[in-house]
Short mmCIF file of C-alpha atoms and ligand atoms in Angstrom, two decimals:
data_model
loop_
_atom_site.label_atom_id
_atom_site.label_comp_id
_atom_site.label_asym_id
_atom_site.label_seq_id
_atom_site.Cartn_x
_atom_site.Cartn_y
_atom_site.Cartn_z
CA UNK W 1 0.00 0.00 0.00
CA UNK W 2 2.79 2.35 1.10
CA UNK W 3 4.91 1.42 -1.90
CA UNK W 4 1.92 2.02 -4.15
CA UNK W 5 1.65 5.52 -2.69
CA UNK W 6 5.40 6.06 -3.13
CA UNK W 7 5.29 4.95 -6.78
CA UNK W 8 2.16 6.98 -7.43
CA UNK W 9 3.63 10.15 -5.95
CA UNK W 10 6.87 9.58 -7.90
CA UNK W 11 4.79 9.10 -11.03
CA UNK W 12 2.93 12.36 -10.39
CA UNK W 13 6.20 14.18 -9.71
CA UNK W 14 7.82 12.83 -12.89
CA UNK W 15 4.76 13.77 -14.95
CA UNK W 16 4.77 17.22 -13.30
CA UNK W 17 8.48 17.86 -14.02
CA UNK W 18 8.10 16.67 -17.57
CA UNK W 19 5.03 18.83 -18.15
CA UNK W 20 6.85 21.81 -16.61
CA UNK W 21 9.87 21.35 -18.88
CA UNK W 22 7.67 20.77 -21.92
CA UNK W 23 5.56 23.79 -20.94
CA UNK W 24 8.67 25.98 -20.85
CA UNK W 25 9.81 24.61 -24.23
CA UNK W 26 6.34 25.05 -25.75
CA UNK W 27 6.14 28.59 -24.31
CA UNK W 28 9.49 29.54 -25.82
CA UNK W 29 8.54 27.95 -29.14
CA UNK W 30 5.21 29.87 -29.15
CA UNK W 31 7.03 33.16 -28.53
CA UNK W 32 9.45 32.29 -31.34
CA UNK W 33 6.63 31.39 -33.74
CA UNK W 34 4.76 34.59 -32.84
CA UNK W 35 7.85 36.74 -33.44
CA UNK W 36 8.63 35.03 -36.72
CA UNK W 37 5.10 35.27 -38.14
CA UNK W 38 4.64 38.88 -36.99
CA UNK W 39 8.02 39.83 -38.47
CA UNK W 40 7.24 38.08 -41.77
CA UNK W 41 3.88 39.87 -41.99
CA UNK W 42 5.51 43.21 -41.21
CA UNK W 43 8.12 42.64 -43.88
CA UNK W 44 5.55 41.69 -46.48
CA UNK W 45 3.73 44.96 -45.72
CA UNK W 46 7.01 46.86 -46.13
CA UNK W 47 7.61 45.15 -49.46
CA UNK W 48 4.12 46.10 -50.64
CA UNK W 49 4.74 49.75 -49.70
CA UNK W 50 8.15 49.65 -51.35
CA UNK W 51 6.72 48.19 -54.56
CA UNK W 52 3.88 50.68 -54.66
CA UNK W 53 6.07 53.68 -53.98
CA UNK W 54 8.58 52.39 -56.55
CA UNK W 55 5.91 52.24 -59.27
CA UNK W 56 4.71 55.72 -58.36
CA UNK W 57 8.24 57.06 -58.30
CA UNK W 58 9.09 55.56 -61.71
CA UNK W 59 5.84 56.85 -63.24
CA UNK W 60 6.14 60.37 -61.85
CA UNK W 61 9.79 61.36 -62.12
CA UNK W 62 9.87 61.55 -65.95
CA UNK W 63 6.86 63.96 -65.94
CA UNK W 64 7.66 66.20 -62.97
CA UNK W 65 8.97 69.53 -64.29
CA UNK W 66 9.05 72.17 -61.58
CA UNK W 67 9.81 71.54 -57.90
CA UNK W 68 6.70 71.40 -55.71
CA UNK W 69 4.35 71.87 -58.70
CA UNK W 70 1.80 69.33 -59.98
CA UNK W 71 1.42 69.68 -63.74
CA UNK W 72 -1.50 68.41 -65.75
CA UNK W 73 0.62 65.51 -67.05
CA UNK W 74 0.79 64.25 -63.48
CA UNK W 75 -2.96 64.46 -63.12
CA UNK W 76 -3.38 62.39 -66.24
CA UNK W 77 -1.34 59.62 -64.62
CA UNK W 78 -3.06 60.03 -61.27
CA UNK W 79 -6.67 61.05 -61.94
CA UNK W 80 -7.53 60.62 -58.25
CA UNK W 81 -4.99 63.16 -57.18
CA UNK W 82 -6.35 65.67 -54.73
CA UNK W 83 -4.50 69.00 -55.09
CA UNK W 84 -4.94 70.88 -51.86
CA UNK W 85 -4.51 74.37 -53.35
CA UNK W 86 -7.31 73.83 -55.83
CA UNK W 87 -9.55 72.29 -53.19
CA UNK W 88 -10.80 69.80 -55.78
CA UNK W 89 -10.51 66.69 -53.63
CA UNK W 90 -14.22 65.84 -53.41
CA UNK W 91 -14.73 66.35 -57.12
CA UNK W 92 -11.74 64.21 -57.92
CA UNK W 93 -13.03 61.42 -55.72
CA UNK W 94 -16.40 61.48 -57.45
CA UNK W 95 -15.07 61.56 -61.01
CA UNK W 96 -12.44 59.02 -60.27
CA UNK W 97 -11.58 56.97 -63.22
CA UNK W 98 -10.29 53.49 -63.41
CA UNK W 99 -8.23 54.08 -66.49
CA UNK W 100 -4.89 53.80 -64.73
CA UNK W 101 -3.59 50.97 -62.58
CA UNK W 102 -2.38 53.41 -59.89
CA UNK W 103 -5.79 54.95 -59.66
CA UNK W 104 -7.24 51.54 -58.90
CA UNK W 105 -4.70 51.06 -56.16
CA UNK W 106 -5.39 54.46 -54.72
CA UNK W 107 -9.11 54.16 -54.63
CA UNK W 108 -8.56 51.56 -51.93
CA UNK W 109 -8.82 53.29 -48.58
CA UNK W 110 -6.16 50.93 -47.29
CA UNK W 111 -3.33 53.02 -48.75
CA UNK W 112 -2.75 56.73 -48.85
CA UNK W 113 -0.14 58.88 -50.58
CA UNK W 114 0.97 62.39 -49.65
CA UNK W 115 3.10 64.77 -51.72
CA UNK W 116 5.13 67.46 -49.92
CA UNK W 117 7.17 70.26 -51.42
CA UNK W 118 10.72 70.90 -50.21
CA UNK W 119 9.53 73.53 -47.68
CA UNK W 120 7.42 70.87 -45.91
CA UNK W 121 4.03 72.03 -47.28
CA UNK W 122 1.48 69.33 -48.11
CA UNK W 123 0.74 69.72 -51.85
CA UNK W 124 -1.48 66.82 -52.83
CA UNK W 125 -2.85 63.48 -51.60
CA UNK W 126 -4.29 60.30 -53.01
CA UNK W 127 -6.56 57.82 -51.20
CA UNK W 128 -8.18 58.43 -47.86
CA UNK W 129 -5.50 60.09 -45.80
CA UNK W 130 -6.29 59.66 -42.10
CA UNK W 131 -7.27 63.04 -40.72
CA UNK W 132 -5.64 62.87 -37.34
CA UNK W 133 -2.11 61.76 -38.25
CA UNK W 134 0.71 64.27 -37.76
CA UNK W 135 0.84 66.82 -40.61
CA UNK W 136 4.47 67.71 -40.28
CA UNK W 137 6.92 66.42 -42.88
CA UNK W 138 9.28 63.73 -41.56
CA UNK W 139 11.92 62.62 -44.05
CA UNK W 140 13.24 59.32 -42.60
CA UNK W 141 12.54 56.48 -45.01
CA UNK W 142 10.38 54.33 -42.68
CA UNK W 143 8.02 55.84 -40.12
CA UNK W 144 5.27 54.53 -37.88
CA UNK W 145 2.67 57.17 -37.02
CA UNK W 146 0.02 57.13 -34.37
CA UNK W 147 -3.29 58.89 -34.98
CA UNK W 148 -5.16 60.62 -32.17
CA UNK W 149 -7.75 57.81 -32.08
CA UNK W 150 -4.98 55.32 -31.40
CA UNK W 151 -4.82 53.81 -34.92
CA UNK W 152 -1.31 53.24 -36.17
CA UNK W 153 0.03 53.79 -39.70
CA UNK W 154 3.24 52.77 -41.40
CA UNK W 155 4.67 54.82 -44.23
CA UNK W 156 7.66 55.15 -46.53
CA UNK W 157 9.11 58.56 -47.52
CA UNK W 158 10.87 59.01 -50.86
CA UNK W 159 12.56 62.09 -52.31
CA UNK W 160 11.13 62.81 -55.80
CA UNK W 161 13.18 64.53 -58.49
CA UNK W 162 12.12 66.46 -61.57
CA UNK W 163 12.93 65.27 -65.08
CA UNK W 164 15.95 67.61 -64.93
CA UNK W 165 17.19 65.94 -61.81
CA UNK W 166 16.30 68.73 -59.36
CA UNK W 167 14.76 67.83 -56.05
CA UNK W 168 10.95 68.11 -56.42
CA UNK W 169 9.78 67.25 -52.90
CA UNK W 170 8.77 64.19 -50.92
CA UNK W 171 6.27 61.46 -51.57
CA UNK W 172 4.95 59.38 -48.66
CA UNK W 173 3.07 56.14 -49.24
CA UNK W 174 1.47 54.69 -46.14
CA UNK W 175 -1.02 52.17 -44.95
CA UNK W 176 -3.03 51.42 -41.84
CA UNK W 177 -1.55 48.87 -39.45
CA UNK W 178 -5.04 47.68 -38.50
CA UNK W 179 -4.82 44.52 -40.60
CA UNK W 180 -1.34 43.73 -39.26
CA UNK W 181 -2.51 44.25 -35.70
CA UNK W 182 -5.62 42.11 -36.10
CA UNK W 183 -3.48 39.44 -37.75
CA UNK W 184 -0.96 39.39 -34.88
CA UNK W 185 -3.78 39.58 -32.33
CA UNK W 186 -5.50 36.48 -33.72
CA UNK W 187 -2.13 34.70 -33.79
CA UNK W 188 -1.61 35.65 -30.14
CA UNK W 189 -5.09 34.34 -29.24
CA UNK W 190 -4.47 31.04 -31.05
CA UNK W 191 -1.14 30.57 -29.26
CA UNK W 192 -2.52 31.56 -25.86
CA UNK W 193 -5.42 29.12 -26.24
CA UNK W 194 -3.27 26.42 -27.81
CA UNK W 195 -0.63 26.51 -25.07
CA UNK W 196 -2.89 25.34 -22.20
CA UNK W 197 -4.51 22.72 -24.44
CA UNK W 198 -1.03 21.54 -25.46
CA UNK W 199 0.01 21.43 -21.81
CA UNK W 200 -3.00 19.32 -20.86
CA UNK W 201 -2.13 16.86 -23.65
CA UNK W 202 1.56 16.84 -22.64
CA UNK W 203 0.52 16.29 -19.01
CA UNK W 204 -1.62 13.28 -19.98
CA UNK W 205 1.14 11.84 -22.15
CA UNK W 206 3.72 12.42 -19.38
CA UNK W 207 1.54 10.66 -16.84
CA UNK W 208 1.18 7.67 -19.18
CA UNK W 209 4.91 7.64 -20.09
CA UNK W 210 5.98 7.95 -16.43
CA UNK W 211 3.78 4.93 -15.63
CA UNK W 212 5.28 3.01 -18.54
CA UNK W 213 8.86 3.86 -17.47
CA UNK W 214 8.21 2.98 -13.84
CA UNK W 215 6.42 -0.30 -14.51
CA UNK W 216 9.56 -2.49 -14.80
CA UNK W 217 11.05 -0.79 -11.72
CA UNK W 218 7.80 -1.39 -9.84
CA UNK W 219 7.71 -5.05 -10.90
CA UNK W 220 11.33 -5.70 -9.92
CA UNK W 221 10.71 -3.88 -6.64
CA UNK W 222 7.79 -6.20 -5.99
CA UNK W 223 9.96 -9.20 -6.89
CA UNK W 224 12.65 -8.07 -4.44
CA UNK W 225 10.02 -7.69 -1.74
CA UNK W 226 8.60 -11.11 -2.50
CA UNK W 227 12.11 -12.55 -2.48
CA UNK W 228 12.93 -10.96 0.90
CA UNK W 229 9.69 -12.29 2.38
CA UNK W 230 10.32 -15.79 0.94
CA UNK W 231 13.95 -15.81 2.12
CA UNK W 232 12.93 -14.70 5.61
CA UNK W 233 10.28 -17.40 5.69
CA UNK W 234 12.73 -20.10 4.58
CA UNK W 235 15.36 -18.99 7.11
CA UNK W 236 12.80 -18.90 9.90
CA UNK W 237 11.84 -22.59 9.54
CA UNK W 238 15.23 -24.14 10.51
CA UNK W 239 15.86 -21.37 13.03
CA UNK W 240 12.55 -22.05 14.79
CA UNK W 241 13.35 -25.77 14.80
CA UNK W 242 16.77 -25.09 16.41
CA UNK W 243 15.22 -22.80 19.03
CA UNK W 244 12.51 -25.31 19.86
CA UNK W 245 15.09 -28.09 20.24
CA UNK W 246 17.30 -25.90 22.45
CA UNK W 247 14.26 -24.85 24.57
CA UNK W 248 13.22 -28.43 25.15
CA UNK W 249 16.84 -29.41 25.89
CA UNK W 250 17.07 -26.69 28.56
CA UNK W 251 14.31 -28.33 30.59
CA UNK W 252 15.88 -31.79 30.46
CA UNK W 253 17.76 -33.39 33.30
CA UNK W 254 20.75 -34.94 31.59
CA UNK W 255 21.61 -36.99 34.68
CA UNK W 256 18.46 -39.06 34.06
CA UNK W 257 18.03 -38.61 30.27
CA UNK W 258 20.09 -40.72 27.85
CA UNK W 259 22.96 -39.02 25.97
CA UNK W 260 21.91 -35.76 24.28
CA UNK W 261 22.99 -37.28 20.94
CA UNK W 262 19.60 -37.01 19.21
CA UNK W 263 19.22 -33.37 20.26
CA UNK W 264 22.60 -32.48 18.85
CA UNK W 265 21.84 -34.38 15.64
CA UNK W 266 18.62 -32.45 15.19
CA UNK W 267 20.41 -29.13 15.74
CA UNK W 268 23.15 -30.17 13.33
CA UNK W 269 20.58 -31.14 10.69
CA UNK W 270 18.79 -27.80 10.94
CA UNK W 271 22.07 -25.83 10.97
CA UNK W 272 23.19 -27.66 7.85
CA UNK W 273 19.92 -26.77 6.15
CA UNK W 274 20.33 -23.19 7.27
CA UNK W 275 23.88 -22.88 5.99
CA UNK W 276 22.93 -24.59 2.69
CA UNK W 277 20.14 -22.07 2.27
CA UNK W 278 22.43 -19.12 3.01
CA UNK W 279 25.06 -20.52 0.61
CA UNK W 280 22.46 -20.92 -2.15
CA UNK W 281 21.16 -17.40 -1.60
CA UNK W 282 24.67 -15.98 -1.67
CA UNK W 283 25.52 -17.90 -4.81
CA UNK W 284 22.40 -16.66 -6.59
CA UNK W 285 23.01 -13.07 -5.52
CA UNK W 286 26.66 -13.18 -6.64
CA UNK W 287 25.80 -14.81 -9.95
CA UNK W 288 23.23 -12.13 -10.60
CA UNK W 289 25.77 -9.39 -9.77
CA UNK W 290 28.34 -11.34 -11.81
CA UNK W 291 30.72 -11.07 -8.87
CA UNK W 292 31.66 -14.77 -9.00
CA UNK W 293 34.56 -15.04 -11.41
CA UNK W 294 33.86 -18.02 -13.65
CA UNK W 295 37.02 -20.00 -14.37
CA UNK W 296 36.34 -20.79 -17.98
CA UNK W 297 38.17 -23.93 -19.07
CA UNK W 298 37.25 -26.86 -21.29
CA UNK W 299 35.15 -29.27 -19.19
CA UNK W 300 34.52 -32.82 -20.33
CA UNK W 301 30.75 -33.29 -20.04
CA UNK W 302 31.05 -37.11 -20.40
CA UNK W 303 33.32 -37.13 -17.36
CA UNK W 304 30.94 -34.99 -15.30
CA UNK W 305 28.00 -37.28 -16.17
CA UNK W 306 30.00 -40.45 -15.36
CA UNK W 307 31.00 -39.03 -11.96
CA UNK W 308 27.45 -37.95 -11.17
CA UNK W 309 25.94 -41.32 -12.13
CA UNK W 310 28.37 -42.92 -9.74
CA UNK W 311 27.62 -40.39 -6.99
CA UNK W 312 23.82 -40.51 -7.39
CA UNK W 313 23.52 -44.30 -7.63
CA UNK W 314 23.09 -44.83 -3.87
CA UNK W 315 20.38 -42.12 -3.80
CA UNK W 316 18.60 -43.77 -6.75
CA UNK W 317 18.85 -47.19 -5.15
CA UNK W 318 17.44 -45.82 -1.89
CA UNK W 319 14.54 -44.22 -3.81
CA UNK W 320 14.09 -47.45 -5.80
CA UNK W 321 14.50 -45.58 -9.07
CA UNK W 322 16.40 -46.96 -12.06
CA UNK W 323 19.18 -44.56 -13.04
CA UNK W 324 20.79 -44.88 -16.50
CA UNK W 325 22.73 -42.86 -19.03
CA UNK W 326 22.82 -42.70 -22.80
CA UNK W 327 25.68 -40.99 -24.63
CA UNK W 328 25.35 -40.40 -28.37
CA UNK W 329 28.50 -40.40 -30.46
CA UNK W 330 31.92 -41.80 -29.68
CA UNK W 331 33.82 -38.62 -28.95
CA UNK W 332 33.78 -36.84 -25.59
CA UNK W 333 32.03 -33.43 -25.59
CA UNK W 334 33.72 -30.37 -24.08
CA UNK W 335 31.99 -27.22 -22.93
CA UNK W 336 33.84 -24.09 -21.88
CA UNK W 337 33.02 -23.28 -18.29
CA UNK W 338 33.50 -23.75 -14.59
CA UNK W 339 33.58 -27.45 -13.82
CA UNK W 340 32.21 -27.07 -10.26
CA UNK W 341 29.28 -25.03 -11.48
CA UNK W 342 28.48 -27.39 -14.36
CA UNK W 343 28.69 -30.25 -11.88
CA UNK W 344 26.22 -28.41 -9.62
CA UNK W 345 23.88 -27.77 -12.56
CA UNK W 346 23.62 -31.43 -13.58
CA UNK W 347 23.52 -32.71 -10.00
CA UNK W 348 20.59 -30.40 -9.07
CA UNK W 349 18.61 -31.70 -12.04
CA UNK W 350 19.47 -35.34 -11.29
CA UNK W 351 18.55 -35.01 -7.61
CA UNK W 352 15.21 -33.44 -8.54
CA UNK W 353 14.51 -36.16 -11.11
CA UNK W 354 15.16 -38.91 -8.53
CA UNK W 355 13.28 -37.06 -5.81
CA UNK W 356 10.15 -36.39 -7.88
CA UNK W 357 9.92 -39.92 -9.34
CA UNK W 358 7.94 -42.67 -7.60
CA UNK W 359 9.37 -46.02 -6.64
CA UNK W 360 9.92 -48.25 -9.67
CA UNK W 361 10.29 -45.26 -12.00
CA UNK W 362 13.21 -44.42 -14.29
CA UNK W 363 15.61 -41.52 -14.59
CA UNK W 364 17.80 -41.28 -17.68
CA UNK W 365 20.54 -38.77 -18.46
CA UNK W 366 21.39 -38.28 -22.12
CA UNK W 367 24.26 -36.42 -23.75
CA UNK W 368 24.30 -35.47 -27.41
CA UNK W 369 25.53 -32.66 -29.59
CA UNK W 370 23.65 -30.50 -32.02
CA UNK W 371 25.15 -27.80 -34.22
CA UNK W 372 27.95 -26.39 -32.00
CA UNK W 373 26.01 -27.12 -28.80
CA UNK W 374 25.99 -29.93 -26.28
CA UNK W 375 22.56 -31.08 -25.11
CA UNK W 376 22.24 -32.64 -21.68
CA UNK W 377 18.79 -34.13 -21.12
CA UNK W 378 17.52 -35.46 -17.79
CA UNK W 379 14.40 -37.46 -18.33
CA UNK W 380 12.22 -39.00 -15.63
CA UNK W 381 8.98 -40.92 -15.42
CA UNK W 382 7.98 -39.01 -12.27
CA UNK W 383 5.08 -36.92 -11.11
CA UNK W 384 5.50 -34.20 -13.78
CA UNK W 385 3.82 -30.79 -13.62
CA UNK W 386 1.29 -28.58 -15.39
CA UNK W 387 2.14 -25.99 -18.05
CA UNK W 388 1.47 -23.20 -15.55
CA UNK W 389 4.03 -24.63 -13.12
CA UNK W 390 6.55 -25.18 -15.92
CA UNK W 391 6.53 -21.44 -16.54
CA UNK W 392 7.44 -20.69 -12.92
CA UNK W 393 9.68 -23.46 -11.58
CA UNK W 394 12.83 -21.48 -12.42
CA UNK W 395 11.70 -18.63 -10.13
CA UNK W 396 13.33 -18.48 -6.71
CA UNK W 397 11.45 -20.31 -3.95
CA UNK W 398 8.79 -21.56 -6.35
CA UNK W 399 7.75 -25.06 -5.43
CA UNK W 400 5.02 -27.15 -7.01
CA UNK W 401 5.17 -29.99 -4.54
CA UNK W 402 5.82 -28.11 -1.30
CA UNK W 403 5.52 -31.09 1.09
CA UNK W 404 7.74 -33.34 -1.00
CA UNK W 405 10.30 -30.54 -1.40
CA UNK W 406 10.33 -29.67 2.33
CA UNK W 407 10.62 -33.29 3.46
CA UNK W 408 13.71 -33.74 1.29
CA UNK W 409 15.24 -30.47 2.48
CA UNK W 410 14.52 -28.56 -0.74
CA UNK W 411 14.22 -24.81 -0.56
CA UNK W 412 12.94 -23.99 -4.05
CA UNK W 413 16.27 -22.45 -5.09
CA UNK W 414 17.74 -25.46 -6.95
CA UNK W 415 16.29 -24.70 -10.40
CA UNK W 416 16.93 -20.95 -10.03
CA UNK W 417 20.63 -21.81 -9.51
CA UNK W 418 20.55 -24.21 -12.48
CA UNK W 419 19.17 -21.48 -14.73
CA UNK W 420 21.68 -18.89 -13.46
CA UNK W 421 24.59 -21.28 -14.16
CA UNK W 422 23.28 -22.14 -17.65
CA UNK W 423 22.90 -18.44 -18.52
CA UNK W 424 26.36 -17.60 -17.13
CA UNK W 425 27.77 -20.19 -19.56
CA UNK W 426 25.87 -18.64 -22.52
CA UNK W 427 23.58 -21.63 -22.42
CA UNK W 428 19.87 -22.20 -21.83
CA UNK W 429 17.51 -24.55 -20.07
CA UNK W 430 13.96 -25.63 -20.85
CA UNK W 431 11.48 -28.10 -19.47
CA UNK W 432 8.85 -30.32 -21.04
CA UNK W 433 6.57 -32.09 -18.65
CA UNK W 434 3.25 -33.89 -18.37
CA UNK W 435 1.42 -34.30 -15.10
CA UNK W 436 1.83 -37.86 -13.73
CA UNK W 437 3.81 -38.93 -16.82
CA UNK W 438 7.25 -37.36 -16.20
CA UNK W 439 9.52 -34.48 -17.18
CA UNK W 440 12.48 -33.78 -19.47
CA UNK W 441 14.91 -30.95 -18.60
CA UNK W 442 17.16 -29.96 -21.53
CA UNK W 443 20.33 -27.92 -20.97
CA UNK W 444 22.04 -26.43 -24.01
CA UNK W 445 25.70 -25.42 -23.67
CA UNK W 446 28.05 -24.10 -26.36
CA UNK W 447 30.80 -26.58 -27.29
CA UNK W 448 34.46 -25.54 -27.23
CA UNK W 449 36.73 -25.49 -30.27
CA UNK W 450 38.39 -28.53 -28.71
CA UNK W 451 35.48 -30.71 -29.96
CA UNK W 452 36.07 -29.58 -33.54
CA UNK W 453 39.85 -30.23 -33.28
CA UNK W 454 39.21 -33.73 -31.89
CA UNK W 455 36.61 -34.58 -34.53
CA UNK W 456 38.68 -33.27 -37.48
P1 LIG F 501 13.32 -27.81 -4.63
O1 LIG F 501 14.42 -27.54 -3.70
O2 LIG F 501 11.96 -27.62 -4.05
O3 LIG F 501 13.46 -29.09 -5.37
P2 LIG F 501 13.83 -26.62 -7.18
O4 LIG F 501 14.05 -25.22 -7.56
O5 LIG F 501 14.87 -27.59 -7.49
O6 LIG F 501 13.44 -26.63 -5.67
O7 LIG F 501 12.50 -27.07 -7.90
C1 LIG F 501 11.38 -26.26 -7.87
C2 LIG F 501 10.11 -27.09 -7.94
O8 LIG F 501 9.98 -27.68 -9.24
C3 LIG F 501 10.14 -28.26 -7.01
O9 LIG F 501 9.63 -27.87 -5.74
C4 LIG F 501 9.24 -29.25 -7.68
O10 LIG F 501 7.92 -29.05 -7.27
C5 LIG F 501 9.36 -28.95 -9.14
N1 LIG F 501 10.26 -29.90 -9.83
C6 LIG F 501 11.60 -29.80 -10.04
N2 LIG F 501 12.08 -30.84 -10.72
C7 LIG F 501 11.02 -31.66 -10.96
C8 LIG F 501 10.85 -32.92 -11.64
N3 LIG F 501 11.89 -33.57 -12.21
N4 LIG F 501 9.60 -33.46 -11.68
C9 LIG F 501 8.56 -32.83 -11.12
N5 LIG F 501 8.63 -31.64 -10.47
C10 LIG F 501 9.85 -31.06 -10.39
#
């Protein structure tokens, strides 16, 4: 329960950090996108103004004759021109013609053009010039003006020359910034609305990803907890037995009782079980940490099997089980590895096979080779196991037949050690079994080059 809370709070924290970092990145990206789009829009407006003023400039300069004076030739090119001195602006607007491309452009209230003479007097205008913008001539090329009502305008100023190359005056082409501002405003709204939505999505994804990343850690944490509980339970059994024996011995009167031999034997038996258990646990832990240096050397598997058959015979005879071996091929097979560990691997499997086979049954050990690998098979006609158990018997402390295992001093670590040894030798182990029919354990170990030298 507590661990669940710990993992949940860690998951929340991870998701929170991730969302925070992503939020900062998204925020920075949004600012960047906003700046870029606004800048691009601004530049495209500038280019429009430049193009328009360029066309006007090129059309007017060849026909301008006297500085600050608008001749009739100019009015032919710009029929919409409103000459302030003549006060003909309204009339010009009404009789506007669409004969010239510039007139079409200038009918649009979006743009305005102002002509100033060199003394700074406004001479003529085209388009709807905003009334409340400053009426003083400014000669910098680019200017942004603010009208009294708050509207902003952007304009370009160009010096015009007469056809004799004398300065004529200034022409200013400008446009309202309303469209630009509404464009950037809607972009800002989209980004400001999109950011929280994006953050919610990122938060959900982070929560899911944090769970995914923590799942294997959580599972292995649970396994460690299970292992600690199982180990404590296994250690407690012999310890309790020793304590009980000692307690009962304390109340005995040894002057009357026979020799305390049986008490000592019981304590010795339990201590042996205890130390075997501790040794097995240590071995497993070291193999997992790879802190046991494996002395890799060519080991003759035929020799190991011969020795084990000899060693296990009394056990098989006592269990009334027929023990036999079958070796395929004439040449001995060598595997590269630690002889003691390989010995332990095969002996664990043989002991199990004898132990889980009923009286009158058979246990056979077979050795063969297959494509650069040695196969050691231990086959029995014993009690077998279900498919579900086959999937778990290599787990530490897993026991199918708990009573049988306990009575023979088994702790449920034997097959876990077998698997660890096989893996440490780049080998593998698998089991095939049928309930009440028997089991076959197959160990696959890579052969050494020695086999190929001998056979060639
Ligand atoms: P144990 O010390 O209990 O034998 P192992 O790890 O060696 O522990 O084996 C795990 C469990 O697998 C055993 O408790 C037993 O139930 C089952 N098992 C192992 N070998 C055999 C076999 N040859 N036939 C049937 N069951 C077996």
